[in-house]
Short mmCIF file of C-alpha atoms and ligand atoms in Angstrom, two decimals:
data_model
loop_
_atom_site.label_atom_id
_atom_site.label_comp_id
_atom_site.label_asym_id
_atom_site.label_seq_id
_atom_site.Cartn_x
_atom_site.Cartn_y
_atom_site.Cartn_z
CA MET A 1 116.55 140.47 118.72
CA GLY A 2 119.69 141.14 120.69
CA PHE A 3 119.33 137.79 122.48
CA ASP A 4 122.52 135.74 122.20
CA THR A 5 121.61 132.28 120.98
CA SER A 6 125.05 131.18 119.84
CA GLY A 7 125.76 128.96 122.86
CA LEU A 8 122.52 127.02 122.62
CA LEU A 9 122.44 123.32 121.73
CA PRO A 10 120.40 122.41 118.64
CA LEU A 11 117.54 120.02 119.37
CA SER A 12 118.74 117.48 116.80
CA ASP A 13 122.21 117.35 118.44
CA ALA A 14 120.67 116.88 121.87
CA LEU A 15 118.42 114.08 120.63
CA GLN A 16 121.22 112.34 118.77
CA GLY A 17 123.59 112.67 121.73
CA MET A 18 121.04 111.08 124.02
CA LEU A 19 119.94 108.29 121.71
CA GLU A 20 123.55 107.26 121.09
CA GLN A 21 123.97 106.53 124.79
CA LEU A 22 120.71 104.66 125.29
CA ALA A 23 119.88 101.01 124.62
CA CYS A 24 116.87 98.87 125.42
CA CYS A 25 116.90 97.94 129.12
CA CYS A 26 113.72 95.87 129.32
CA ASP A 27 113.94 92.08 129.46
CA CYS A 28 111.85 89.80 127.35
CA GLU A 29 108.90 87.81 128.71
CA GLN A 30 106.16 85.62 127.24
CA GLN A 31 102.62 86.93 127.45
CA PRO A 32 99.31 85.44 126.31
CA LEU A 33 98.07 87.33 123.26
CA PRO A 34 95.34 89.43 124.99
CA GLU A 35 97.77 90.57 127.71
CA ALA A 36 100.35 91.61 125.13
CA LEU A 37 98.27 94.63 124.04
CA GLY A 38 100.35 97.80 124.41
CA ARG A 39 103.60 95.85 124.81
CA VAL A 40 106.63 96.00 122.53
CA LEU A 41 107.58 92.90 120.54
CA ALA A 42 110.94 91.49 121.65
CA SER A 43 111.52 89.59 118.40
CA ASP A 44 110.25 89.45 114.84
CA ILE A 45 107.03 87.53 114.31
CA ALA A 46 107.45 85.10 111.42
CA SER A 47 104.22 83.64 110.13
CA PRO A 48 103.85 79.96 111.08
CA LEU A 49 101.20 79.59 108.36
CA ALA A 50 100.34 80.77 104.92
CA VAL A 51 97.39 83.18 104.94
CA PRO A 52 94.99 82.21 103.57
CA PRO A 53 95.99 78.64 104.44
CA PHE A 54 94.15 77.13 101.40
CA ASP A 55 92.76 78.35 98.07
CA ASN A 56 89.26 79.63 98.82
CA SER A 57 86.37 81.45 97.27
CA ALA A 58 86.08 85.24 97.46
CA MET A 59 82.39 85.13 96.51
CA ASP A 60 79.16 83.23 96.90
CA GLY A 61 78.72 81.51 93.52
CA TYR A 62 79.84 78.43 91.58
CA ALA A 63 83.23 76.79 91.23
CA VAL A 64 83.90 75.80 87.61
CA ARG A 65 86.53 74.20 85.40
CA LEU A 66 86.96 76.34 82.29
CA SER A 67 87.13 73.27 80.03
CA ASP A 68 83.58 72.30 81.12
CA LEU A 69 82.08 75.63 80.01
CA THR A 70 80.39 76.08 76.65
CA ALA A 71 78.54 79.35 76.08
CA GLY A 72 74.81 78.96 76.73
CA THR A 73 75.04 75.33 77.96
CA PRO A 74 74.13 74.89 81.62
CA LEU A 75 76.19 72.79 84.05
CA ILE A 76 74.65 70.49 86.62
CA MET A 77 75.50 71.29 90.25
CA ALA A 78 77.45 68.37 91.72
CA GLY A 79 77.38 69.49 95.35
CA LYS A 80 78.12 72.30 97.76
CA ALA A 81 81.16 73.77 99.55
CA PHE A 82 80.66 75.90 102.67
CA ALA A 83 83.20 77.72 104.86
CA GLY A 84 84.35 75.02 107.27
CA GLN A 85 82.62 72.26 105.24
CA PRO A 86 84.63 71.55 102.10
CA TYR A 87 83.17 69.76 99.07
CA GLN A 88 83.74 66.03 99.47
CA GLY A 89 84.13 63.32 96.90
CA GLU A 90 84.52 63.18 93.11
CA TRP A 91 83.76 66.17 90.94
CA PRO A 92 82.32 64.69 87.77
CA GLY A 93 83.14 66.32 84.40
CA GLY A 94 80.53 68.74 83.10
CA HIS A 95 79.44 69.79 86.59
CA CYS A 96 79.89 72.86 88.76
CA VAL A 97 80.00 73.15 92.57
CA ARG A 98 77.93 75.60 94.60
CA ILE A 99 80.42 77.49 96.78
CA MET A 100 80.23 80.11 99.56
CA THR A 101 82.70 82.84 100.51
CA GLY A 102 85.64 81.41 102.46
CA ALA A 103 84.98 77.79 101.46
CA PRO A 104 87.98 75.84 100.12
CA VAL A 105 87.75 75.59 96.33
CA PRO A 106 87.58 71.94 95.20
CA ALA A 107 90.78 70.62 93.58
CA GLY A 108 90.73 71.44 89.87
CA THR A 109 88.68 74.67 90.18
CA ASP A 110 89.78 77.29 87.62
CA ALA A 111 87.43 80.09 88.67
CA VAL A 112 84.45 81.03 90.82
CA VAL A 113 81.56 82.71 89.04
CA MET A 114 79.60 84.98 91.31
CA GLN A 115 75.97 84.08 91.88
CA GLU A 116 74.73 87.32 90.28
CA GLU A 117 76.28 86.22 86.95
CA THR A 118 74.38 82.94 86.80
CA GLN A 119 70.82 81.69 86.37
CA ALA A 120 69.68 78.63 88.33
CA ASP A 121 66.94 76.32 87.20
CA GLY A 122 66.88 73.69 89.92
CA ASP A 123 70.31 72.03 89.69
CA ARG A 124 70.96 73.39 86.19
CA ILE A 125 73.16 76.48 86.31
CA THR A 126 73.58 78.75 83.30
CA PHE A 127 76.62 81.05 83.24
CA LEU A 128 75.96 84.54 81.85
CA THR A 129 79.64 85.53 81.65
CA GLN A 130 82.85 83.80 80.62
CA PRO A 131 85.10 83.76 83.72
CA GLU A 132 88.81 84.56 83.63
CA PRO A 133 91.20 81.89 84.96
CA GLY A 134 91.66 82.36 88.72
CA GLN A 135 88.69 84.73 89.01
CA ASN A 136 87.34 85.10 92.59
CA ILE A 137 89.85 82.63 94.01
CA ARG A 138 91.95 83.77 96.99
CA ARG A 139 95.17 81.83 96.61
CA THR A 140 97.08 80.14 99.44
CA GLY A 141 99.61 82.58 100.92
CA SER A 142 98.45 85.53 98.80
CA ASP A 143 98.12 87.71 101.95
CA ILE A 144 101.06 86.34 103.98
CA GLY A 145 103.56 83.70 102.89
CA LYS A 146 104.56 80.99 105.37
CA GLY A 147 107.68 82.15 107.25
CA ALA A 148 107.31 85.81 106.18
CA CYS A 149 108.09 88.46 108.81
CA VAL A 150 104.71 90.00 109.62
CA LEU A 151 105.76 92.27 112.49
CA PRO A 152 109.32 93.34 113.25
CA ALA A 153 110.80 93.41 116.77
CA GLY A 154 110.14 96.80 118.35
CA THR A 155 106.52 97.02 117.18
CA ARG A 156 104.16 98.20 119.89
CA LEU A 157 101.03 96.07 119.76
CA THR A 158 97.84 98.04 119.15
CA PRO A 159 94.31 96.77 118.51
CA ARG A 160 95.28 96.58 114.82
CA GLU A 161 97.94 93.91 115.42
CA MET A 162 95.78 91.68 117.65
CA PRO A 163 93.57 90.17 114.93
CA LEU A 164 96.61 89.76 112.68
CA LEU A 165 98.46 87.71 115.32
CA ALA A 166 95.31 85.74 116.10
CA SER A 167 94.87 84.92 112.39
CA LEU A 168 98.29 83.26 112.52
CA GLY A 169 97.34 81.16 115.54
CA VAL A 170 99.83 82.99 117.79
CA ALA A 171 98.79 82.26 121.39
CA THR A 172 101.73 83.76 123.29
CA VAL A 173 104.09 86.55 122.30
CA ALA A 174 107.62 87.46 123.35
CA VAL A 175 107.35 91.05 124.55
CA ARG A 176 109.45 93.46 126.60
CA ARG A 177 108.52 94.12 130.19
CA PRO A 178 107.25 97.69 130.59
CA LEU A 179 109.79 100.42 131.23
CA LYS A 180 109.55 101.60 134.83
CA VAL A 181 109.58 105.36 135.15
CA ALA A 182 109.69 107.29 138.43
CA ILE A 183 108.44 110.88 138.35
CA PHE A 184 108.28 113.79 140.73
CA SER A 185 107.68 117.50 140.60
CA THR A 186 109.89 119.93 142.44
CA GLY A 187 108.86 123.24 143.92
CA ASP A 188 107.76 124.67 147.27
CA GLU A 189 104.87 126.40 145.50
CA LEU A 190 103.27 123.21 144.20
CA LYS A 191 100.18 121.59 145.67
CA PRO A 192 98.44 118.40 144.56
CA VAL A 193 94.91 118.65 143.14
CA GLY A 194 92.23 118.20 145.78
CA THR A 195 93.96 120.40 148.36
CA PRO A 196 93.40 124.13 149.01
CA LEU A 197 95.90 126.70 147.74
CA ALA A 198 97.58 129.21 150.06
CA HIS A 199 98.67 132.56 148.63
CA GLY A 200 101.64 131.94 146.31
CA ASP A 201 100.77 128.29 145.70
CA ILE A 202 99.82 126.74 142.39
CA TYR A 203 98.58 123.31 141.47
CA ASP A 204 101.13 120.84 140.22
CA SER A 205 100.05 120.33 136.63
CA ASN A 206 103.17 118.82 135.04
CA ARG A 207 103.02 115.53 136.89
CA TYR A 208 99.55 114.84 135.52
CA GLY A 209 100.70 115.58 131.98
CA VAL A 210 103.80 113.41 132.27
CA ARG A 211 101.84 110.59 133.93
CA ALA A 212 99.28 110.65 131.15
CA MET A 213 101.99 110.49 128.49
CA LEU A 214 103.67 107.58 130.29
CA ALA A 215 100.37 105.73 130.49
CA ARG A 216 99.86 106.19 126.75
CA MET A 217 103.36 104.91 126.09
CA GLY A 218 102.72 101.77 128.14
CA CYS A 219 105.29 102.60 130.87
CA ASP A 220 104.87 101.62 134.53
CA CYS A 221 104.86 104.82 136.53
CA LEU A 222 106.16 105.26 140.08
CA ASP A 223 104.72 108.61 141.11
CA LEU A 224 106.76 110.10 143.96
CA GLY A 225 104.56 113.19 144.16
CA ILE A 226 105.78 116.70 144.92
CA ILE A 227 109.21 117.18 146.46
CA PRO A 228 109.85 120.58 148.05
CA ASP A 229 113.00 122.57 147.21
CA ASP A 230 114.83 120.96 150.09
CA PRO A 231 118.16 119.18 149.54
CA ALA A 232 117.54 116.36 152.03
CA GLN A 233 114.12 115.49 150.63
CA LEU A 234 115.32 115.82 147.04
CA ARG A 235 118.29 113.59 147.69
CA ALA A 236 116.07 110.91 149.25
CA ALA A 237 113.71 111.07 146.26
CA PHE A 238 116.57 110.81 143.74
CA ILE A 239 117.97 107.78 145.56
CA ARG A 240 114.60 106.03 145.84
CA ALA A 241 113.83 106.59 142.17
CA ASP A 242 117.25 105.31 141.19
CA GLU A 243 116.79 102.16 143.24
CA GLU A 244 113.28 101.37 142.03
CA ALA A 245 113.02 102.54 138.42
CA ASP A 246 114.78 102.43 135.06
CA VAL A 247 114.22 106.12 134.48
CA LEU A 248 113.55 109.21 136.56
CA ILE A 249 111.75 112.20 135.09
CA THR A 250 111.48 115.36 137.16
CA THR A 251 110.01 118.73 136.30
CA GLY A 252 111.23 122.07 137.59
CA GLY A 253 114.45 123.09 139.20
CA VAL A 254 116.69 122.92 136.14
CA SER A 255 116.56 126.59 135.14
CA VAL A 256 119.32 129.07 135.97
CA GLY A 257 117.71 130.18 139.22
CA GLU A 258 117.59 126.73 140.77
CA ALA A 259 119.93 124.60 138.70
CA ASP A 260 122.92 125.05 140.98
CA PHE A 261 121.03 123.53 143.81
CA THR A 262 119.77 120.47 141.89
CA LYS A 263 123.04 120.36 139.98
CA GLN A 264 125.09 119.94 143.13
CA LEU A 265 122.99 116.99 144.23
CA LEU A 266 122.95 115.37 140.82
CA ASP A 267 126.68 115.87 140.29
CA GLU A 268 127.26 114.08 143.53
CA LEU A 269 124.83 111.23 142.74
CA GLY A 270 125.53 110.73 139.05
CA GLU A 271 126.64 112.27 135.77
CA ILE A 272 124.14 114.80 134.57
CA GLY A 273 124.49 117.38 131.80
CA PHE A 274 122.56 120.63 132.07
CA TRP A 275 121.75 121.81 128.60
CA LYS A 276 120.47 125.04 127.17
CA LEU A 277 118.53 123.96 124.13
CA ALA A 278 118.04 126.12 121.05
CA ILE A 279 114.29 125.59 121.18
CA LYS A 280 111.38 127.68 122.31
CA PRO A 281 109.76 126.98 124.67
CA GLY A 282 111.79 124.60 126.77
CA LYS A 283 115.31 125.94 126.93
CA PRO A 284 116.69 124.31 130.10
CA PHE A 285 116.90 120.52 130.09
CA ALA A 286 118.99 118.02 132.03
CA PHE A 287 119.99 114.55 130.96
CA GLY A 288 122.32 111.94 132.33
CA ARG A 289 122.83 108.94 134.54
CA LEU A 290 122.19 108.22 138.18
CA PRO A 291 124.00 105.11 139.42
CA ARG A 292 121.31 102.82 137.89
CA ALA A 293 118.64 104.92 136.27
CA TRP A 294 118.63 107.40 133.43
CA PHE A 295 117.60 110.92 134.37
CA PHE A 296 115.60 113.50 132.44
CA GLY A 297 115.09 116.89 134.08
CA LEU A 298 112.32 118.87 132.38
CA PRO A 299 111.77 122.58 132.81
CA GLY A 300 109.05 123.63 135.24
CA ASN A 301 107.00 125.73 132.85
CA PRO A 302 104.14 123.47 131.86
CA VAL A 303 104.35 124.13 128.13
CA SER A 304 108.14 123.76 128.13
CA ALA A 305 107.80 120.50 130.05
CA MET A 306 105.36 119.14 127.47
CA VAL A 307 107.43 120.22 124.48
CA THR A 308 110.66 118.75 125.85
CA PHE A 309 108.81 115.58 126.81
CA ASP A 310 107.39 115.21 123.30
CA GLN A 311 110.56 116.08 121.44
CA LEU A 312 113.30 114.52 123.59
CA VAL A 313 111.98 112.24 126.31
CA GLN A 314 109.45 110.34 124.22
CA PRO A 315 111.97 109.06 121.64
CA ALA A 316 114.45 108.29 124.44
CA LEU A 317 111.87 106.26 126.40
CA ALA A 318 110.87 104.44 123.22
CA LYS A 319 114.49 103.38 122.72
CA LEU A 320 114.87 102.25 126.34
CA ALA A 321 111.63 100.27 126.06
CA GLY A 322 112.87 98.55 122.89
CA GLN A 323 110.32 100.29 120.69
CA ARG A 324 111.22 101.31 117.14
CA PHE A 325 111.55 105.08 116.88
CA GLU A 326 109.48 106.78 114.27
CA ARG A 327 109.97 110.42 113.52
CA PRO A 328 106.88 112.47 114.28
CA LEU A 329 104.66 113.06 111.29
CA GLN A 330 105.27 116.52 109.79
CA LEU A 331 103.00 118.20 107.24
CA GLN A 332 103.12 121.44 105.30
CA ALA A 333 100.37 123.98 105.97
CA ILE A 334 99.60 127.55 104.98
CA ALA A 335 99.83 130.11 107.77
CA ALA A 336 96.32 131.61 107.84
CA GLU A 337 97.61 134.59 109.85
CA PRO A 338 101.00 136.16 110.65
CA LEU A 339 103.08 134.32 113.29
CA LYS A 340 105.49 136.10 115.62
CA LYS A 341 108.97 134.61 115.60
CA SER A 342 112.50 135.84 116.17
CA PRO A 343 115.52 134.04 114.70
CA GLY A 344 117.77 132.03 117.03
CA ARG A 345 115.71 129.11 118.31
CA LEU A 346 113.59 126.36 116.82
CA ASP A 347 110.02 127.30 117.78
CA PHE A 348 107.29 124.87 118.72
CA GLN A 349 104.27 127.12 118.65
CA ARG A 350 100.85 125.80 119.54
CA GLY A 351 98.66 125.76 116.47
CA ILE A 352 95.18 124.89 115.32
CA MET A 353 95.25 123.24 111.92
CA SER A 354 92.17 122.86 109.80
CA GLN A 355 91.19 122.12 106.24
CA GLY A 356 90.93 125.41 104.30
CA PRO A 357 89.74 126.01 100.73
CA ASN A 358 93.33 125.69 99.44
CA GLY A 359 94.47 122.81 101.63
CA LEU A 360 95.74 122.49 105.16
CA GLU A 361 95.97 125.79 107.04
CA VAL A 362 97.10 126.68 110.52
CA ARG A 363 96.45 129.45 113.04
CA SER A 364 98.18 130.28 116.29
CA THR A 365 96.40 129.64 119.60
CA GLY A 366 97.39 133.16 120.67
CA SER A 367 99.94 133.89 123.36
CA GLN A 368 102.93 131.61 123.01
CA ASP A 369 104.18 132.35 126.52
CA SER A 370 105.52 129.09 127.96
CA ALA A 371 103.36 129.48 131.08
CA VAL A 372 100.12 129.70 129.08
CA PHE A 373 99.06 126.10 129.43
CA SER A 374 95.50 126.57 128.22
CA SER A 375 96.87 127.18 124.72
CA LEU A 376 98.11 123.60 124.61
CA SER A 377 94.68 122.10 125.05
CA ARG A 378 93.19 124.40 122.40
CA ALA A 379 95.90 123.35 119.95
CA ASN A 380 95.94 120.24 117.78
CA CYS A 381 99.49 120.59 116.46
CA TYR A 382 102.87 122.20 116.91
CA ILE A 383 103.82 124.80 114.35
CA VAL A 384 107.52 124.04 113.90
CA LEU A 385 109.40 127.17 112.83
CA GLU A 386 113.02 126.74 111.78
CA ARG A 387 115.76 128.20 113.93
CA GLU A 388 116.84 130.96 111.56
CA ARG A 389 113.36 131.91 110.48
CA GLY A 390 111.90 135.30 111.46
CA ARG A 391 108.32 136.51 111.49
CA VAL A 392 105.97 134.51 109.27
CA ALA A 393 103.56 136.40 106.99
CA ALA A 394 100.05 135.11 106.28
CA GLY A 395 100.14 132.80 103.25
CA GLU A 396 103.65 131.44 103.88
CA THR A 397 104.10 127.69 104.11
CA VAL A 398 105.03 126.30 107.52
CA THR A 399 105.66 122.85 108.98
CA VAL A 400 103.10 121.43 111.39
CA GLU A 401 103.38 118.38 113.62
CA PRO A 402 100.00 116.88 114.59
CA PHE A 403 99.75 115.93 118.27
CA GLY A 404 99.82 112.24 119.06
CA GLY A 405 101.57 111.33 115.82
CA LEU A 406 103.83 108.73 117.42
CA LEU A 407 101.31 107.20 119.74
CA LEU A 408 98.06 106.78 117.85
P1 LIG B 1 111.31 126.13 137.62
O1 LIG B 1 111.76 125.39 136.38
O2 LIG B 1 111.25 125.24 138.82
O3 LIG B 1 112.09 127.36 137.81
O4 LIG B 1 109.81 126.57 137.34
C1 LIG B 1 109.49 127.45 136.30
C2 LIG B 1 108.03 127.85 136.40
O5 LIG B 1 107.21 126.71 136.22
C3 LIG B 1 107.61 128.45 137.72
O6 LIG B 1 106.65 129.45 137.45
C4 LIG B 1 107.00 127.30 138.45
O7 LIG B 1 106.06 127.69 139.43
C5 LIG B 1 106.32 126.55 137.34
N1 LIG B 1 106.24 125.13 137.65
C6 LIG B 1 107.25 124.36 138.07
N2 LIG B 1 106.85 123.10 138.26
C7 LIG B 1 105.52 123.09 137.97
C8 LIG B 1 104.51 122.08 137.98
N3 LIG B 1 104.80 120.82 138.34
N4 LIG B 1 103.27 122.40 137.63
C9 LIG B 1 102.98 123.67 137.27
N5 LIG B 1 103.87 124.67 137.22
C10 LIG B 1 105.13 124.39 137.58
MG1 LIG B 2 110.94 125.42 140.87
#
């Protein structure tokens, strides 16, 4: 629409350019299993055991040897096997063994017949079905073989991995220390929540969004608060963050109006690139190195800050933390209404996806202005519209990216 987008950097190039420079910077440490929740595995976990560790019964019923079974002839019960109390002693020919779920099957068992397929008359058990060899027996190592890699290095431990590791008897785990991330917001107009606003002030919202994302990612956050647009204070904050953290994330001050100011400081302190990204919202973005720490400068507009965090910072932090990068989940949905779009930039519109009569459908949250933050909390996905695409008509297929895909 007359807007020159030729000089803009494609998102995929920016992401690739960043990831190529980054490597894991978090040392390995041993943690007891419960404390390892949320941490990233520093090495593969190979199973020290077979799971299950012995052949055992999948049912409550009777262990039998097929050669003992003759249709209609009952077998005498020779004894019992419980979980944790295996059957002891000889198993005489022509007998069966009462067995409970999880109990080791006695040596020589061919099958377990479930209780419901038998009739008991005291110790005399009649079998109503002819079992298949191996029926209802969970074989040693059928879930996990001894020595098999159960979790690769780079896995972030969630509640789903905890019982798995416990089942293998793993008491301590080699994990990465958390990535330490300093954050601050820049802007004379910003006030922290809990303080009154003067005319022209607004509340600092970005820092709370970024902090929340860092908490979900398992990073340690050093929150340096709000830094006014003042070179001396900014310089002190940059230096402190560089000394104390692995990464610094700031919001604001990287757009054309202010970039020169921040740029001067950052050029002097490190090597920072100021990029104009071919995405909407979130065009200005800065990335580079301070003497020790990596630097990510997000745009001030709250929606732009969130989009650039999700699309660029999150995968970069994952790499620095040693976590395996997984591309965000993308699905196809039907646009339930027309969507405004002009060619030239990759759009991340805020959408509400829902299950329609013909499959997944998506609607816009309304105004896509990058300052309209309320639209983000009404949305449950990004509608990702390709760079060259124009206006979308109702009924067209579009790509949606559910929120939280990487972190659930
Ligand atoms: P800037 O990138 O500093 O030019 O800021 C762009 C817009 O985002 C301005 O309207 C700022 O007031 C607003 N903004 C900047 N930082 C924040 C913040 N931390 N929270 C809310 N709005 C912000
Ligand atoms: Mg500003």
